[in-house]
């Protein structure tokens, strides 16, 4: 496999959902002005897969940057793969399509490649994205079930509004019953995954069922003492003449996952797109890393780990 092949890897999606570019750019960037420049930088670096969310409160800036960047670079809509996510306060079935429409409007798109339920936790319905009681506890909503929200997602596929649907921040334990009951099976599951949290059991299930595992925080969210600084990773990087980030991203693609990486800097976006295949013994060495670390507890509570609190954008 040549270097360009790994960069261009696309993974087929179930239920006629097309194919997802393995290398994705995440837009969880709190600053609106930086969102604009970073999204444009990623597009110029070669990224064609962009991950968004209403909860990131910057779909407008992502939409603006994608529209301007596509025009300047001559990139057709069909070359782009755009994902966004339904937030926890919109799980009631009657709120799903309006939330979807608002996201599309902000993103300046007519349709979507992938729509995800951001977390399996329903919050009190409304415009408050982070509803809390007087004691500061999250106000959950027991008036809607995950299968009910999922059926509203299936309706969007039925009516051609989006090509594929999936879930994010879900454990295998919660995914199993939803998978069994779903009329349209989830095409993608987005979870934290890197060598310190390889999610092997979930990945095996996804492989067996033809679900794409989409890894967020593939660089360990850039944290110090995280996988970027692991001696196995830095050793392989020195041996193959790549950076630690490129080693981590190549490993993620070569094990069959898609990934989302983020950088505020255009130079790092270019670095992160410029991956090449690692030799088999390097992949095995990374698989053998024993350190375990979860960076984001969103999967346990539905409360996002890397995002400031706030109302709807
Ligand atoms: N579903 C969910 O709940 C969920 C949760 C978290 C994230 N996500 C998605 O996943 C995306 C990626 O998450 P993430 O931010 O944790 O990804 P990541 O790529 O693991 O980490 C990004 C961090 O690493 C740094 N970085 C980027 N490239 C680097 C390089 N080449 N060398 C050294 N450091 C580098 C960045 O800093 P600079 O910006 O300073 O370069 C940034 O702080 C998000 O944008 C979002 O779309 C989803």
PDB file of C-alpha atoms in Angstrom, residues 1-126:
ATOM      1  CA  UNK A   1       0.000   0.000   0.000  1.00  0.00           C
ATOM      2  CA  UNK A   2       1.513   3.386  -0.985  1.00  0.00           C
ATOM      3  CA  UNK A   3       1.520   6.457   1.224  1.00  0.00           C
ATOM      4  CA  UNK A   4      -1.215   8.157  -0.755  1.00  0.00           C
ATOM      5  CA  UNK A   5      -3.427   5.069  -0.383  1.00  0.00           C
ATOM      6  CA  UNK A   6      -3.547   5.371   3.399  1.00  0.00           C
ATOM      7  CA  UNK A   7      -4.414   9.055   3.185  1.00  0.00           C
ATOM      8  CA  UNK A   8      -7.212   8.318   0.748  1.00  0.00           C
ATOM      9  CA  UNK A   9      -8.662   5.334   2.644  1.00  0.00           C
ATOM     10  CA  UNK A  10     -12.469   5.277   2.514  1.00  0.00           C
ATOM     11  CA  UNK A  11     -14.481   2.748   4.482  1.00  0.00           C
ATOM     12  CA  UNK A  12     -17.855   1.575   3.123  1.00  0.00           C
ATOM     13  CA  UNK A  13     -20.926   2.344   5.225  1.00  0.00           C
ATOM     14  CA  UNK A  14     -23.846  -0.036   5.677  1.00  0.00           C
ATOM     15  CA  UNK A  15     -27.358   0.553   4.299  1.00  0.00           C
ATOM     16  CA  UNK A  16     -26.101   2.226   1.108  1.00  0.00           C
ATOM     17  CA  UNK A  17     -24.524   5.066   3.054  1.00  0.00           C
ATOM     18  CA  UNK A  18     -21.582   5.520   0.678  1.00  0.00           C
ATOM     19  CA  UNK A  19     -18.075   5.534   2.150  1.00  0.00           C
ATOM     20  CA  UNK A  20     -16.450   7.534   4.931  1.00  0.00           C
ATOM     21  CA  UNK A  21     -12.918   8.942   4.486  1.00  0.00           C
ATOM     22  CA  UNK A  22     -10.858   7.363   7.277  1.00  0.00           C
ATOM     23  CA  UNK A  23      -9.011  10.608   8.009  1.00  0.00           C
ATOM     24  CA  UNK A  24     -11.451  13.053   9.541  1.00  0.00           C
ATOM     25  CA  UNK A  25     -11.035  16.559  10.926  1.00  0.00           C
ATOM     26  CA  UNK A  26     -12.880  17.371  14.147  1.00  0.00           C
ATOM     27  CA  UNK A  27     -14.290  20.863  14.663  1.00  0.00           C
ATOM     28  CA  UNK A  28     -14.486  20.950  18.441  1.00  0.00           C
ATOM     29  CA  UNK A  29     -12.803  24.363  18.522  1.00  0.00           C
ATOM     30  CA  UNK A  30     -14.292  26.818  21.032  1.00  0.00           C
ATOM     31  CA  UNK A  31     -13.122  30.050  19.360  1.00  0.00           C
ATOM     32  CA  UNK A  32     -15.260  31.057  16.306  1.00  0.00           C
ATOM     33  CA  UNK A  33     -12.448  32.881  14.490  1.00  0.00           C
ATOM     34  CA  UNK A  34     -10.090  29.942  14.998  1.00  0.00           C
ATOM     35  CA  UNK A  35     -12.822  27.564  13.778  1.00  0.00           C
ATOM     36  CA  UNK A  36     -12.849  29.472  10.473  1.00  0.00           C
ATOM     37  CA  UNK A  37      -9.086  29.377   9.932  1.00  0.00           C
ATOM     38  CA  UNK A  38      -8.616  25.820  11.214  1.00  0.00           C
ATOM     39  CA  UNK A  39     -11.415  24.412   9.034  1.00  0.00           C
ATOM     40  CA  UNK A  40      -9.997  26.163   5.986  1.00  0.00           C
ATOM     41  CA  UNK A  41      -6.506  24.914   6.881  1.00  0.00           C
ATOM     42  CA  UNK A  42      -7.771  21.350   7.139  1.00  0.00           C
ATOM     43  CA  UNK A  43      -9.532  21.579   3.771  1.00  0.00           C
ATOM     44  CA  UNK A  44      -6.328  22.909   2.174  1.00  0.00           C
ATOM     45  CA  UNK A  45      -4.306  20.129   3.833  1.00  0.00           C
ATOM     46  CA  UNK A  46      -6.482  17.530   2.104  1.00  0.00           C
ATOM     47  CA  UNK A  47      -9.104  16.613   4.700  1.00  0.00           C
ATOM     48  CA  UNK A  48     -12.494  15.929   3.119  1.00  0.00           C
ATOM     49  CA  UNK A  49     -14.264  14.500   6.185  1.00  0.00           C
ATOM     50  CA  UNK A  50     -15.448  17.018   8.806  1.00  0.00           C
ATOM     51  CA  UNK A  51     -17.033  16.199  12.147  1.00  0.00           C
ATOM     52  CA  UNK A  52     -19.378  18.773  13.661  1.00  0.00           C
ATOM     53  CA  UNK A  53     -22.023  18.995  16.386  1.00  0.00           C
ATOM     54  CA  UNK A  54     -24.748  21.434  17.402  1.00  0.00           C
ATOM     55  CA  UNK A  55     -23.202  21.261  20.879  1.00  0.00           C
ATOM     56  CA  UNK A  56     -19.903  22.677  19.571  1.00  0.00           C
ATOM     57  CA  UNK A  57     -21.819  25.920  18.903  1.00  0.00           C
ATOM     58  CA  UNK A  58     -19.733  26.693  15.814  1.00  0.00           C
ATOM     59  CA  UNK A  59     -21.600  25.020  12.944  1.00  0.00           C
ATOM     60  CA  UNK A  60     -22.054  28.491  11.393  1.00  0.00           C
ATOM     61  CA  UNK A  61     -18.302  29.068  11.185  1.00  0.00           C
ATOM     62  CA  UNK A  62     -17.633  25.540   9.909  1.00  0.00           C
ATOM     63  CA  UNK A  63     -20.319  26.025   7.232  1.00  0.00           C
ATOM     64  CA  UNK A  64     -18.879  29.381   6.224  1.00  0.00           C
ATOM     65  CA  UNK A  65     -15.327  28.019   5.998  1.00  0.00           C
ATOM     66  CA  UNK A  66     -16.396  24.941   4.033  1.00  0.00           C
ATOM     67  CA  UNK A  67     -18.432  26.985   1.569  1.00  0.00           C
ATOM     68  CA  UNK A  68     -15.651  29.536   0.972  1.00  0.00           C
ATOM     69  CA  UNK A  69     -12.938  26.868   0.908  1.00  0.00           C
ATOM     70  CA  UNK A  70     -14.832  24.662  -1.539  1.00  0.00           C
ATOM     71  CA  UNK A  71     -15.365  27.595  -3.895  1.00  0.00           C
ATOM     72  CA  UNK A  72     -11.707  28.656  -3.742  1.00  0.00           C
ATOM     73  CA  UNK A  73     -10.317  25.130  -4.110  1.00  0.00           C
ATOM     74  CA  UNK A  74     -12.926  23.823  -6.575  1.00  0.00           C
ATOM     75  CA  UNK A  75     -14.147  21.029  -4.312  1.00  0.00           C
ATOM     76  CA  UNK A  76     -17.552  19.541  -5.166  1.00  0.00           C
ATOM     77  CA  UNK A  77     -20.109  18.720  -2.480  1.00  0.00           C
ATOM     78  CA  UNK A  78     -19.826  15.027  -3.387  1.00  0.00           C
ATOM     79  CA  UNK A  79     -16.126  15.080  -2.415  1.00  0.00           C
ATOM     80  CA  UNK A  80     -16.963  16.224   1.102  1.00  0.00           C
ATOM     81  CA  UNK A  81     -18.195  14.012   3.937  1.00  0.00           C
ATOM     82  CA  UNK A  82     -19.900  16.019   6.675  1.00  0.00           C
ATOM     83  CA  UNK A  83     -21.175  14.692   9.998  1.00  0.00           C
ATOM     84  CA  UNK A  84     -23.097  16.496  12.674  1.00  0.00           C
ATOM     85  CA  UNK A  85     -24.774  15.376  15.882  1.00  0.00           C
ATOM     86  CA  UNK A  86     -28.107  15.595  17.652  1.00  0.00           C
ATOM     87  CA  UNK A  87     -27.607  17.019  21.136  1.00  0.00           C
ATOM     88  CA  UNK A  88     -28.983  15.466  24.349  1.00  0.00           C
ATOM     89  CA  UNK A  89     -31.666  18.142  24.836  1.00  0.00           C
ATOM     90  CA  UNK A  90     -33.232  17.233  21.454  1.00  0.00           C
ATOM     91  CA  UNK A  91     -33.903  13.497  21.969  1.00  0.00           C
ATOM     92  CA  UNK A  92     -37.726  13.867  22.010  1.00  0.00           C
ATOM     93  CA  UNK A  93     -38.828  12.558  18.613  1.00  0.00           C
ATOM     94  CA  UNK A  94     -40.629  15.764  17.611  1.00  0.00           C
ATOM     95  CA  UNK A  95     -37.393  17.726  18.245  1.00  0.00           C
ATOM     96  CA  UNK A  96     -35.141  15.578  16.034  1.00  0.00           C
ATOM     97  CA  UNK A  97     -35.980  16.901  12.580  1.00  0.00           C
ATOM     98  CA  UNK A  98     -36.086  20.592  13.646  1.00  0.00           C
ATOM     99  CA  UNK A  99     -32.654  20.160  15.254  1.00  0.00           C
ATOM    100  CA  UNK A 100     -31.388  18.459  12.088  1.00  0.00           C
ATOM    101  CA  UNK A 101     -32.784  21.305   9.925  1.00  0.00           C
ATOM    102  CA  UNK A 102     -31.146  23.955  12.112  1.00  0.00           C
ATOM    103  CA  UNK A 103     -27.779  22.188  11.876  1.00  0.00           C
ATOM    104  CA  UNK A 104     -28.056  21.971   8.077  1.00  0.00           C
ATOM    105  CA  UNK A 105     -28.976  25.644   7.863  1.00  0.00           C
ATOM    106  CA  UNK A 106     -25.966  26.659   9.975  1.00  0.00           C
ATOM    107  CA  UNK A 107     -23.688  24.346   7.973  1.00  0.00           C
ATOM    108  CA  UNK A 108     -25.054  25.716   4.650  1.00  0.00           C
ATOM    109  CA  UNK A 109     -25.840  22.202   3.415  1.00  0.00           C
ATOM    110  CA  UNK A 110     -28.903  20.663   1.755  1.00  0.00           C
ATOM    111  CA  UNK A 111     -28.251  17.180   3.067  1.00  0.00           C
ATOM    112  CA  UNK A 112     -25.901  15.361   5.386  1.00  0.00           C
ATOM    113  CA  UNK A 113     -23.574  12.392   5.017  1.00  0.00           C
ATOM    114  CA  UNK A 114     -23.836  11.222   8.626  1.00  0.00           C
ATOM    115  CA  UNK A 115     -26.043  12.190  11.572  1.00  0.00           C
ATOM    116  CA  UNK A 116     -25.136  10.872  15.015  1.00  0.00           C
ATOM    117  CA  UNK A 117     -26.945  10.815  18.337  1.00  0.00           C
ATOM    118  CA  UNK A 118     -24.249  12.696  20.265  1.00  0.00           C
ATOM    119  CA  UNK A 119     -24.719  10.670  23.461  1.00  0.00           C
ATOM    120  CA  UNK A 120     -27.302   8.068  24.527  1.00  0.00           C
ATOM    121  CA  UNK A 121     -28.294  10.322  27.484  1.00  0.00           C
ATOM    122  CA  UNK A 122     -31.482  12.390  27.040  1.00  0.00           C
ATOM    123  CA  UNK A 123     -31.433  15.729  28.860  1.00  0.00           C
ATOM    124  CA  UNK A 124     -34.464  17.864  29.714  1.00  0.00           C
ATOM    125  CA  UNK A 125     -35.841  18.985  26.318  1.00  0.00           C
ATOM    126  CA  UNK A 126     -35.330  22.631  25.399  1.00  0.00           C
TER     127      UNK A 126
END
